[in-house]
Amino acid sequence: TACESLNAAANIFLGQSEAPLMIKPYLPDMTKSEIHAVMTGGFATIAGSVLAAYISFGISASHLLTASVMSAPAALAFAKLFYPETRVSKTTSDSLAPPPSEDSNLLDAAANGAMQAVFLVGNIAASLVAVLAFVAFLNGMLSWFGGLVGSPYITFQYLLGIVFYPLSVLMGVQCGSEAECCEKGTCPDGFICDQCQGVAILVGLKTIVNEFAAYEQLTKFISDGVLSARSQAISTFALCGFSNPASMGIQIAALSYMAPSRRGDISAVAFRAFIAGSCACFLTACIAGILIPEETVYSSV
């Protein structure tokens, strides 16, 4: 529909809590499938405000911009696959009417916008603290139980690194490593000689913590020579999205404030939208894996 398309286009450069502001008057009338599509678009893309931070890490700007643009239509496709529309939409292009203004003049609009921003930021901050605290609690418990059996390094990210290993292979990451120390067996402790394992750890960090921590770890892998140029590109595409538990709390808080009457529906589709947004990011990474050649392939022919 028109609202879904506008939100998807806005998500290319705006954040997950800013883009829905463009369709705020229509959120109360949207179906659950449309709300699911709005949330999926937020999970599958990143905001322009954090783009500069990732570029400062040494991440390719062209890959980040390309991933954000590709993820917008991919998010709509996965949203409708995960939650097909079964009801008549009230937000189609031929049924939308301009909403009446709630403000009397420019000064009133500025004051109203400032007050709404304060409540919105407060809700987001509270939800963010709650979700991150829960993840830290899980990691602490897993590490403590692992320490009882001599494995204190076990965390939720570590387990996800194992779970996402097959996904790294499917995305086209080359197994093994091109580092000389791996061939000679002289690598320092903690050095990863398997690129698939490295990318799986990055995806696990992005899925459980956030993409900021994952991109920071990616820069360390790049400086250590763990990943090839192609694996770096695939990782950049796979990590380019806000799909993590903290963002789930942010979106629930932001959309619930914009449409209080739909709080239950927003919470009901949040986790499904989180999975759909993650799949959209992984799909763009798979496409990157297909289109970006591996130097070793051509050198061996």
PDB file of C-alpha atoms in Angstrom:
ATOM      1  CA  THR A   1       0.000   0.000   0.000  1.00  0.00           C
ATOM      2  CA  ALA A   2       0.967   3.665  -0.145  1.00  0.00           C
ATOM      3  CA  CYS A   3       1.908   3.840   3.537  1.00  0.00           C
ATOM      4  CA  GLU A   4       4.034   0.701   3.374  1.00  0.00           C
ATOM      5  CA  SER A   5       5.874   1.954   0.283  1.00  0.00           C
ATOM      6  CA  LEU A   6       6.500   5.408   1.760  1.00  0.00           C
ATOM      7  CA  ASN A   7       7.825   3.910   4.993  1.00  0.00           C
ATOM      8  CA  ALA A   8      10.102   1.508   3.076  1.00  0.00           C
ATOM      9  CA  ALA A   9      11.525   4.358   1.000  1.00  0.00           C
ATOM     10  CA  ALA A  10      12.062   6.493   4.096  1.00  0.00           C
ATOM     11  CA  ASN A  11      13.860   3.658   5.884  1.00  0.00           C
ATOM     12  CA  ILE A  12      16.733   3.858   3.402  1.00  0.00           C
ATOM     13  CA  PHE A  13      18.037   6.993   5.130  1.00  0.00           C
ATOM     14  CA  LEU A  14      15.864   7.443   8.224  1.00  0.00           C
ATOM     15  CA  GLY A  15      15.916   5.332  11.365  1.00  0.00           C
ATOM     16  CA  GLN A  16      13.405   2.755  12.533  1.00  0.00           C
ATOM     17  CA  SER A  17      11.693   5.228  14.872  1.00  0.00           C
ATOM     18  CA  GLU A  18      11.851   8.252  12.534  1.00  0.00           C
ATOM     19  CA  ALA A  19      10.494   6.743   9.292  1.00  0.00           C
ATOM     20  CA  PRO A  20       7.078   5.780  10.799  1.00  0.00           C
ATOM     21  CA  LEU A  21       6.576   9.433  11.747  1.00  0.00           C
ATOM     22  CA  MET A  22       5.872  10.068   8.054  1.00  0.00           C
ATOM     23  CA  ILE A  23       2.789   7.841   8.246  1.00  0.00           C
ATOM     24  CA  LYS A  24       1.868   8.447  11.899  1.00  0.00           C
ATOM     25  CA  PRO A  25      -1.739   9.644  11.218  1.00  0.00           C
ATOM     26  CA  TYR A  26      -2.504   6.385   9.398  1.00  0.00           C
ATOM     27  CA  LEU A  27      -0.940   3.924  11.855  1.00  0.00           C
ATOM     28  CA  PRO A  28      -4.155   3.391  13.902  1.00  0.00           C
ATOM     29  CA  ASP A  29      -6.025   2.303  10.744  1.00  0.00           C
ATOM     30  CA  MET A  30      -3.364  -0.042   9.362  1.00  0.00           C
ATOM     31  CA  THR A  31      -3.865  -3.811   9.329  1.00  0.00           C
ATOM     32  CA  LYS A  32      -1.557  -6.139  11.259  1.00  0.00           C
ATOM     33  CA  SER A  33       0.124  -7.142   7.998  1.00  0.00           C
ATOM     34  CA  GLU A  34       0.861  -3.485   7.223  1.00  0.00           C
ATOM     35  CA  ILE A  35       2.207  -2.855  10.737  1.00  0.00           C
ATOM     36  CA  HIS A  36       4.356  -5.948  10.299  1.00  0.00           C
ATOM     37  CA  ALA A  37       5.711  -4.534   7.018  1.00  0.00           C
ATOM     38  CA  VAL A  38       6.494  -1.193   8.695  1.00  0.00           C
ATOM     39  CA  MET A  39       8.436  -2.915  11.477  1.00  0.00           C
ATOM     40  CA  THR A  40      10.241  -5.238   9.061  1.00  0.00           C
ATOM     41  CA  GLY A  41      11.465  -2.238   7.084  1.00  0.00           C
ATOM     42  CA  GLY A  42      12.915  -0.754  10.256  1.00  0.00           C
ATOM     43  CA  PHE A  43      14.702  -3.991  11.155  1.00  0.00           C
ATOM     44  CA  ALA A  44      16.150  -4.510   7.658  1.00  0.00           C
ATOM     45  CA  THR A  45      17.821  -1.106   7.199  1.00  0.00           C
ATOM     46  CA  ILE A  46      20.030   1.343   9.085  1.00  0.00           C
ATOM     47  CA  ALA A  47      19.725   5.085   9.630  1.00  0.00           C
ATOM     48  CA  GLY A  48      21.770   7.694   7.831  1.00  0.00           C
ATOM     49  CA  SER A  49      22.773   9.080  11.227  1.00  0.00           C
ATOM     50  CA  VAL A  50      24.865   5.986  12.022  1.00  0.00           C
ATOM     51  CA  LEU A  51      26.223   5.615   8.504  1.00  0.00           C
ATOM     52  CA  ALA A  52      29.077   8.026   9.207  1.00  0.00           C
ATOM     53  CA  ALA A  53      30.042   6.092  12.342  1.00  0.00           C
ATOM     54  CA  TYR A  54      30.362   2.832  10.428  1.00  0.00           C
ATOM     55  CA  ILE A  55      32.323   4.531   7.658  1.00  0.00           C
ATOM     56  CA  SER A  56      34.711   5.908  10.300  1.00  0.00           C
ATOM     57  CA  PHE A  57      35.336   2.288  11.363  1.00  0.00           C
ATOM     58  CA  GLY A  58      36.754   1.648   7.890  1.00  0.00           C
ATOM     59  CA  ILE A  59      33.648  -0.049   6.462  1.00  0.00           C
ATOM     60  CA  SER A  60      33.069   0.510   2.729  1.00  0.00           C
ATOM     61  CA  ALA A  61      30.625   3.401   2.224  1.00  0.00           C
ATOM     62  CA  SER A  62      29.502   2.067  -1.149  1.00  0.00           C
ATOM     63  CA  HIS A  63      28.647  -1.317   0.342  1.00  0.00           C
ATOM     64  CA  LEU A  64      26.706   0.288   3.204  1.00  0.00           C
ATOM     65  CA  LEU A  65      24.661   2.509   0.882  1.00  0.00           C
ATOM     66  CA  THR A  66      24.017  -0.330  -1.545  1.00  0.00           C
ATOM     67  CA  ALA A  67      22.920  -2.659   1.257  1.00  0.00           C
ATOM     68  CA  SER A  68      20.517  -0.085   2.685  1.00  0.00           C
ATOM     69  CA  VAL A  69      18.892   0.512  -0.716  1.00  0.00           C
ATOM     70  CA  MET A  70      18.652  -3.216  -1.514  1.00  0.00           C
ATOM     71  CA  SER A  71      17.158  -4.033   1.882  1.00  0.00           C
ATOM     72  CA  ALA A  72      14.130  -1.753   1.402  1.00  0.00           C
ATOM     73  CA  PRO A  73      12.377  -3.842  -1.298  1.00  0.00           C
ATOM     74  CA  ALA A  74      13.704  -7.045   0.265  1.00  0.00           C
ATOM     75  CA  ALA A  75      12.010  -6.069   3.536  1.00  0.00           C
ATOM     76  CA  LEU A  76       8.647  -5.600   1.817  1.00  0.00           C
ATOM     77  CA  ALA A  77       9.001  -8.950   0.055  1.00  0.00           C
ATOM     78  CA  PHE A  78       9.836 -10.855   3.248  1.00  0.00           C
ATOM     79  CA  ALA A  79       7.170  -8.977   5.228  1.00  0.00           C
ATOM     80  CA  LYS A  80       4.443 -10.163   2.884  1.00  0.00           C
ATOM     81  CA  LEU A  81       5.870 -13.686   2.769  1.00  0.00           C
ATOM     82  CA  PHE A  82       5.885 -13.906   6.567  1.00  0.00           C
ATOM     83  CA  TYR A  83       2.538 -12.136   7.091  1.00  0.00           C
ATOM     84  CA  PRO A  84       0.370 -12.023   3.935  1.00  0.00           C
ATOM     85  CA  GLU A  85      -2.428  -9.476   3.752  1.00  0.00           C
ATOM     86  CA  THR A  86      -5.854 -11.029   4.414  1.00  0.00           C
ATOM     87  CA  ARG A  87      -7.924  -7.920   5.138  1.00  0.00           C
ATOM     88  CA  VAL A  88      -9.059  -4.910   3.158  1.00  0.00           C
ATOM     89  CA  SER A  89      -6.561  -2.085   3.625  1.00  0.00           C
ATOM     90  CA  LYS A  90      -7.724   1.402   4.566  1.00  0.00           C
ATOM     91  CA  THR A  91      -4.425   3.003   3.515  1.00  0.00           C
ATOM     92  CA  THR A  92      -4.373   2.429  -0.244  1.00  0.00           C
ATOM     93  CA  SER A  93      -3.497   5.321  -2.541  1.00  0.00           C
ATOM     94  CA  ASP A  94      -7.128   5.859  -3.583  1.00  0.00           C
ATOM     95  CA  SER A  95      -8.524   5.860  -0.039  1.00  0.00           C
ATOM     96  CA  LEU A  96      -6.081   8.152   1.735  1.00  0.00           C
ATOM     97  CA  ALA A  97      -7.217  11.624   2.728  1.00  0.00           C
ATOM     98  CA  PRO A  98      -4.867  14.322   4.068  1.00  0.00           C
ATOM     99  CA  PRO A  99      -5.178  14.268   7.861  1.00  0.00           C
ATOM    100  CA  PRO A 100      -6.365  17.470   9.533  1.00  0.00           C
ATOM    101  CA  SER A 101      -3.658  19.440  11.318  1.00  0.00           C
ATOM    102  CA  GLU A 102      -3.642  19.329  15.109  1.00  0.00           C
ATOM    103  CA  ASP A 103      -1.662  22.565  15.378  1.00  0.00           C
ATOM    104  CA  SER A 104      -2.969  26.102  15.068  1.00  0.00           C
ATOM    105  CA  ASN A 105       0.245  27.758  13.866  1.00  0.00           C
ATOM    106  CA  LEU A 106       3.966  27.229  13.323  1.00  0.00           C
ATOM    107  CA  LEU A 107       4.903  27.897  16.955  1.00  0.00           C
ATOM    108  CA  ASP A 108       2.277  25.444  18.183  1.00  0.00           C
ATOM    109  CA  ALA A 109       3.583  22.795  15.767  1.00  0.00           C
ATOM    110  CA  ALA A 110       7.174  23.282  16.975  1.00  0.00           C
ATOM    111  CA  ALA A 111       6.168  23.024  20.643  1.00  0.00           C
ATOM    112  CA  ASN A 112       3.987  19.966  20.003  1.00  0.00           C
ATOM    113  CA  GLY A 113       6.789  18.247  18.085  1.00  0.00           C
ATOM    114  CA  ALA A 114       9.270  18.925  20.884  1.00  0.00           C
ATOM    115  CA  MET A 115       6.937  17.497  23.534  1.00  0.00           C
ATOM    116  CA  GLN A 116       6.246  14.375  21.476  1.00  0.00           C
ATOM    117  CA  ALA A 117       9.979  13.875  20.945  1.00  0.00           C
ATOM    118  CA  VAL A 118      10.635  13.954  24.702  1.00  0.00           C
ATOM    119  CA  PHE A 119       8.114  11.190  25.409  1.00  0.00           C
ATOM    120  CA  LEU A 120       9.261   9.192  22.383  1.00  0.00           C
ATOM    121  CA  VAL A 121      12.928   9.299  23.395  1.00  0.00           C
ATOM    122  CA  GLY A 122      12.022   8.409  26.981  1.00  0.00           C
ATOM    123  CA  ASN A 123      10.072   5.329  25.901  1.00  0.00           C
ATOM    124  CA  ILE A 124      12.877   4.244  23.590  1.00  0.00           C
ATOM    125  CA  ALA A 125      15.559   4.689  26.258  1.00  0.00           C
ATOM    126  CA  ALA A 126      13.596   2.696  28.843  1.00  0.00           C
ATOM    127  CA  SER A 127      12.929  -0.167  26.423  1.00  0.00           C
ATOM    128  CA  LEU A 128      16.566  -0.165  25.283  1.00  0.00           C
ATOM    129  CA  VAL A 129      17.861  -0.458  28.846  1.00  0.00           C
ATOM    130  CA  ALA A 130      15.416  -3.278  29.629  1.00  0.00           C
ATOM    131  CA  VAL A 131      16.278  -5.379  26.562  1.00  0.00           C
ATOM    132  CA  LEU A 132      20.063  -4.925  26.839  1.00  0.00           C
ATOM    133  CA  ALA A 133      19.912  -5.747  30.543  1.00  0.00           C
ATOM    134  CA  PHE A 134      18.061  -8.965  29.750  1.00  0.00           C
ATOM    135  CA  VAL A 135      20.687  -9.950  27.150  1.00  0.00           C
ATOM    136  CA  ALA A 136      23.481  -9.197  29.646  1.00  0.00           C
ATOM    137  CA  PHE A 137      21.689 -11.351  32.216  1.00  0.00           C
ATOM    138  CA  LEU A 138      21.524 -14.267  29.755  1.00  0.00           C
ATOM    139  CA  ASN A 139      25.222 -13.918  28.938  1.00  0.00           C
ATOM    140  CA  GLY A 140      26.126 -13.803  32.610  1.00  0.00           C
ATOM    141  CA  MET A 141      24.124 -16.925  33.357  1.00  0.00           C
ATOM    142  CA  LEU A 142      25.562 -18.862  30.406  1.00  0.00           C
ATOM    143  CA  SER A 143      29.117 -17.815  31.291  1.00  0.00           C
ATOM    144  CA  TRP A 144      28.599 -18.818  34.948  1.00  0.00           C
ATOM    145  CA  PHE A 145      27.171 -22.227  34.072  1.00  0.00           C
ATOM    146  CA  GLY A 146      29.932 -22.694  31.490  1.00  0.00           C
ATOM    147  CA  GLY A 147      32.537 -21.900  34.126  1.00  0.00           C
ATOM    148  CA  LEU A 148      31.242 -24.778  36.224  1.00  0.00           C
ATOM    149  CA  VAL A 149      32.273 -27.185  33.456  1.00  0.00           C
ATOM    150  CA  GLY A 150      35.479 -25.368  32.513  1.00  0.00           C
ATOM    151  CA  SER A 151      34.039 -23.325  29.626  1.00  0.00           C
ATOM    152  CA  PRO A 152      33.525 -19.740  30.882  1.00  0.00           C
ATOM    153  CA  TYR A 153      33.767 -18.396  27.316  1.00  0.00           C
ATOM    154  CA  ILE A 154      30.284 -19.671  26.467  1.00  0.00           C
ATOM    155  CA  THR A 155      27.923 -16.764  25.787  1.00  0.00           C
ATOM    156  CA  PHE A 156      24.788 -16.259  23.762  1.00  0.00           C
ATOM    157  CA  GLN A 157      26.902 -14.757  20.956  1.00  0.00           C
ATOM    158  CA  TYR A 158      29.244 -17.757  21.029  1.00  0.00           C
ATOM    159  CA  LEU A 159      26.345 -20.167  20.668  1.00  0.00           C
ATOM    160  CA  LEU A 160      24.856 -18.115  17.852  1.00  0.00           C
ATOM    161  CA  GLY A 161      28.236 -18.160  16.127  1.00  0.00           C
ATOM    162  CA  ILE A 162      27.865 -21.936  15.956  1.00  0.00           C
ATOM    163  CA  VAL A 163      24.217 -21.733  14.906  1.00  0.00           C
ATOM    164  CA  PHE A 164      24.904 -19.249  12.101  1.00  0.00           C
ATOM    165  CA  TYR A 165      27.866 -21.168  10.669  1.00  0.00           C
ATOM    166  CA  PRO A 166      25.716 -22.873   7.975  1.00  0.00           C
ATOM    167  CA  LEU A 167      24.260 -19.469   7.079  1.00  0.00           C
ATOM    168  CA  SER A 168      27.768 -18.114   6.482  1.00  0.00           C
ATOM    169  CA  VAL A 169      28.401 -20.970   4.075  1.00  0.00           C
ATOM    170  CA  LEU A 170      25.107 -20.333   2.266  1.00  0.00           C
ATOM    171  CA  MET A 171      25.940 -16.640   1.897  1.00  0.00           C
ATOM    172  CA  GLY A 172      29.049 -17.624  -0.043  1.00  0.00           C
ATOM    173  CA  VAL A 173      31.769 -17.064   2.548  1.00  0.00           C
ATOM    174  CA  GLN A 174      34.898 -19.055   1.767  1.00  0.00           C
ATOM    175  CA  CYS A 175      35.839 -21.527   4.478  1.00  0.00           C
ATOM    176  CA  GLY A 176      39.406 -21.461   5.721  1.00  0.00           C
ATOM    177  CA  SER A 177      41.706 -18.449   5.856  1.00  0.00           C
ATOM    178  CA  GLU A 178      44.260 -16.749   3.633  1.00  0.00           C
ATOM    179  CA  ALA A 179      46.380 -15.638   6.596  1.00  0.00           C
ATOM    180  CA  GLU A 180      49.977 -16.889   6.496  1.00  0.00           C
ATOM    181  CA  CYS A 181      49.996 -17.767  10.184  1.00  0.00           C
ATOM    182  CA  CYS A 182      47.158 -20.255   9.613  1.00  0.00           C
ATOM    183  CA  GLU A 183      49.235 -22.117   7.036  1.00  0.00           C
ATOM    184  CA  LYS A 184      52.304 -22.099   9.244  1.00  0.00           C
ATOM    185  CA  GLY A 185      50.450 -22.751  12.498  1.00  0.00           C
ATOM    186  CA  THR A 186      51.959 -19.695  14.181  1.00  0.00           C
ATOM    187  CA  CYS A 187      48.762 -17.705  14.841  1.00  0.00           C
ATOM    188  CA  PRO A 188      48.318 -16.123  18.286  1.00  0.00           C
ATOM    189  CA  ASP A 189      45.725 -17.434  20.719  1.00  0.00           C
ATOM    190  CA  GLY A 190      42.207 -16.428  19.768  1.00  0.00           C
ATOM    191  CA  PHE A 191      43.007 -15.937  16.070  1.00  0.00           C
ATOM    192  CA  ILE A 192      40.223 -17.329  13.858  1.00  0.00           C
ATOM    193  CA  CYS A 193      41.478 -19.337  10.887  1.00  0.00           C
ATOM    194  CA  ASP A 194      38.014 -20.044   9.506  1.00  0.00           C
ATOM    195  CA  GLN A 195      36.297 -17.172   7.676  1.00  0.00           C
ATOM    196  CA  CYS A 196      32.886 -18.854   8.008  1.00  0.00           C
ATOM    197  CA  GLN A 197      33.293 -18.951  11.769  1.00  0.00           C
ATOM    198  CA  GLY A 198      34.341 -15.297  11.792  1.00  0.00           C
ATOM    199  CA  VAL A 199      31.295 -14.184   9.788  1.00  0.00           C
ATOM    200  CA  ALA A 200      29.033 -16.382  11.952  1.00  0.00           C
ATOM    201  CA  ILE A 201      30.345 -14.632  15.067  1.00  0.00           C
ATOM    202  CA  LEU A 202      29.657 -11.248  13.449  1.00  0.00           C
ATOM    203  CA  VAL A 203      26.102 -12.252  12.568  1.00  0.00           C
ATOM    204  CA  GLY A 204      25.591 -13.549  16.105  1.00  0.00           C
ATOM    205  CA  LEU A 205      26.830 -10.258  17.577  1.00  0.00           C
ATOM    206  CA  LYS A 206      24.549  -8.293  15.296  1.00  0.00           C
ATOM    207  CA  THR A 207      21.539 -10.463  16.085  1.00  0.00           C
ATOM    208  CA  ILE A 208      21.920 -10.467  19.861  1.00  0.00           C
ATOM    209  CA  VAL A 209      23.773  -7.244  20.749  1.00  0.00           C
ATOM    210  CA  ASN A 210      23.584  -4.763  17.850  1.00  0.00           C
ATOM    211  CA  GLU A 211      25.125  -3.989  14.485  1.00  0.00           C
ATOM    212  CA  PHE A 212      27.410  -1.341  16.062  1.00  0.00           C
ATOM    213  CA  ALA A 213      29.261  -3.982  18.076  1.00  0.00           C
ATOM    214  CA  ALA A 214      29.328  -6.276  15.040  1.00  0.00           C
ATOM    215  CA  TYR A 215      30.864  -3.638  12.759  1.00  0.00           C
ATOM    216  CA  GLU A 216      33.415  -2.813  15.443  1.00  0.00           C
ATOM    217  CA  GLN A 217      34.392  -6.496  15.572  1.00  0.00           C
ATOM    218  CA  LEU A 218      34.492  -6.561  11.768  1.00  0.00           C
ATOM    219  CA  THR A 219      37.135  -3.811  11.774  1.00  0.00           C
ATOM    220  CA  LYS A 220      39.247  -5.941  14.116  1.00  0.00           C
ATOM    221  CA  PHE A 221      38.894  -8.934  11.804  1.00  0.00           C
ATOM    222  CA  ILE A 222      39.899  -6.731   8.863  1.00  0.00           C
ATOM    223  CA  SER A 223      42.974  -5.371  10.641  1.00  0.00           C
ATOM    224  CA  ASP A 224      43.997  -8.881  11.734  1.00  0.00           C
ATOM    225  CA  GLY A 225      43.601 -10.221   8.200  1.00  0.00           C
ATOM    226  CA  VAL A 226      40.981 -12.792   9.179  1.00  0.00           C
ATOM    227  CA  LEU A 227      38.582 -12.026   6.304  1.00  0.00           C
ATOM    228  CA  SER A 228      39.213 -11.647   2.588  1.00  0.00           C
ATOM    229  CA  ALA A 229      37.859  -8.649   0.668  1.00  0.00           C
ATOM    230  CA  ARG A 230      34.882 -10.684  -0.545  1.00  0.00           C
ATOM    231  CA  SER A 231      34.050 -11.948   2.955  1.00  0.00           C
ATOM    232  CA  GLN A 232      34.276  -8.378   4.240  1.00  0.00           C
ATOM    233  CA  ALA A 233      31.729  -7.268   1.625  1.00  0.00           C
ATOM    234  CA  ILE A 234      29.354 -10.132   2.435  1.00  0.00           C
ATOM    235  CA  SER A 235      29.642  -9.320   6.152  1.00  0.00           C
ATOM    236  CA  THR A 236      28.908  -5.649   5.496  1.00  0.00           C
ATOM    237  CA  PHE A 237      25.673  -6.542   3.702  1.00  0.00           C
ATOM    238  CA  ALA A 238      24.618  -9.107   6.314  1.00  0.00           C
ATOM    239  CA  LEU A 239      25.146  -6.692   9.226  1.00  0.00           C
ATOM    240  CA  CYS A 240      23.442  -3.683   7.591  1.00  0.00           C
ATOM    241  CA  GLY A 241      20.203  -3.680   9.580  1.00  0.00           C
ATOM    242  CA  PHE A 242      18.698  -2.855  12.972  1.00  0.00           C
ATOM    243  CA  SER A 243      17.446  -6.409  13.557  1.00  0.00           C
ATOM    244  CA  ASN A 244      18.396  -7.060  17.184  1.00  0.00           C
ATOM    245  CA  PRO A 245      16.484  -7.391  20.479  1.00  0.00           C
ATOM    246  CA  ALA A 246      17.214  -3.813  21.535  1.00  0.00           C
ATOM    247  CA  SER A 247      15.715  -2.502  18.296  1.00  0.00           C
ATOM    248  CA  MET A 248      12.673  -4.667  18.897  1.00  0.00           C
ATOM    249  CA  GLY A 249      12.119  -2.821  22.156  1.00  0.00           C
ATOM    250  CA  ILE A 250      12.736   0.515  20.434  1.00  0.00           C
ATOM    251  CA  GLN A 251      10.176  -0.160  17.719  1.00  0.00           C
ATOM    252  CA  ILE A 252       7.543  -1.427  20.138  1.00  0.00           C
ATOM    253  CA  ALA A 253       7.960   1.688  22.277  1.00  0.00           C
ATOM    254  CA  ALA A 254       8.021   4.125  19.350  1.00  0.00           C
ATOM    255  CA  LEU A 255       5.080   2.682  17.420  1.00  0.00           C
ATOM    256  CA  SER A 256       3.038   2.161  20.603  1.00  0.00           C
ATOM    257  CA  TYR A 257       3.468   5.837  21.409  1.00  0.00           C
ATOM    258  CA  MET A 258       2.413   6.846  17.881  1.00  0.00           C
ATOM    259  CA  ALA A 259      -0.602   4.507  17.907  1.00  0.00           C
ATOM    260  CA  PRO A 260      -1.550   3.615  21.515  1.00  0.00           C
ATOM    261  CA  SER A 261      -4.672   1.756  20.396  1.00  0.00           C
ATOM    262  CA  ARG A 262      -2.525  -0.744  18.428  1.00  0.00           C
ATOM    263  CA  ARG A 263      -0.049  -1.568  21.199  1.00  0.00           C
ATOM    264  CA  GLY A 264      -1.192  -5.195  21.404  1.00  0.00           C
ATOM    265  CA  ASP A 265      -0.943  -5.747  17.637  1.00  0.00           C
ATOM    266  CA  ILE A 266       2.489  -4.109  17.517  1.00  0.00           C
ATOM    267  CA  SER A 267       3.830  -6.384  20.248  1.00  0.00           C
ATOM    268  CA  ALA A 268       2.223  -9.433  18.610  1.00  0.00           C
ATOM    269  CA  VAL A 269       4.028  -9.019  15.281  1.00  0.00           C
ATOM    270  CA  ALA A 270       7.332  -7.635  16.636  1.00  0.00           C
ATOM    271  CA  PHE A 271       9.242 -10.915  16.837  1.00  0.00           C
ATOM    272  CA  ARG A 272       8.031 -12.090  13.430  1.00  0.00           C
ATOM    273  CA  ALA A 273       9.088  -8.749  11.938  1.00  0.00           C
ATOM    274  CA  PHE A 274      12.483  -9.148  13.634  1.00  0.00           C
ATOM    275  CA  ILE A 275      12.995 -12.511  11.896  1.00  0.00           C
ATOM    276  CA  ALA A 276      11.772 -11.132   8.559  1.00  0.00           C
ATOM    277  CA  GLY A 277      14.116  -8.140   8.793  1.00  0.00           C
ATOM    278  CA  SER A 278      17.055 -10.418   9.556  1.00  0.00           C
ATOM    279  CA  CYS A 279      16.196 -12.585   6.542  1.00  0.00           C
ATOM    280  CA  ALA A 280      16.105  -9.488   4.330  1.00  0.00           C
ATOM    281  CA  CYS A 281      19.646  -8.571   5.423  1.00  0.00           C
ATOM    282  CA  PHE A 282      20.866 -12.110   4.799  1.00  0.00           C
ATOM    283  CA  LEU A 283      19.222 -12.129   1.365  1.00  0.00           C
ATOM    284  CA  THR A 284      21.158  -9.021   0.303  1.00  0.00           C
ATOM    285  CA  ALA A 285      24.334 -10.694   1.602  1.00  0.00           C
ATOM    286  CA  CYS A 286      23.575 -13.773  -0.523  1.00  0.00           C
ATOM    287  CA  ILE A 287      23.144 -11.570  -3.599  1.00  0.00           C
ATOM    288  CA  ALA A 288      26.452  -9.880  -2.799  1.00  0.00           C
ATOM    289  CA  GLY A 289      28.068 -13.298  -2.500  1.00  0.00           C
ATOM    290  CA  ILE A 290      26.786 -14.177  -5.979  1.00  0.00           C
ATOM    291  CA  LEU A 291      27.812 -10.927  -7.688  1.00  0.00           C
ATOM    292  CA  ILE A 292      31.173 -10.269  -6.013  1.00  0.00           C
ATOM    293  CA  PRO A 293      33.864 -12.559  -7.450  1.00  0.00           C
ATOM    294  CA  GLU A 294      36.436 -14.355  -5.334  1.00  0.00           C
ATOM    295  CA  GLU A 295      39.985 -13.570  -6.423  1.00  0.00           C
ATOM    296  CA  THR A 296      41.131 -17.096  -5.665  1.00  0.00           C
ATOM    297  CA  VAL A 297      38.522 -18.519  -8.045  1.00  0.00           C
ATOM    298  CA  TYR A 298      39.922 -16.626 -10.985  1.00  0.00           C
ATOM    299  CA  SER A 299      43.508 -17.277 -10.033  1.00  0.00           C
ATOM    300  CA  SER A 300      42.904 -21.022  -9.976  1.00  0.00           C
ATOM    301  CA  VAL A 301      41.254 -21.161 -13.418  1.00  0.00           C
TER     302      VAL A 301
END
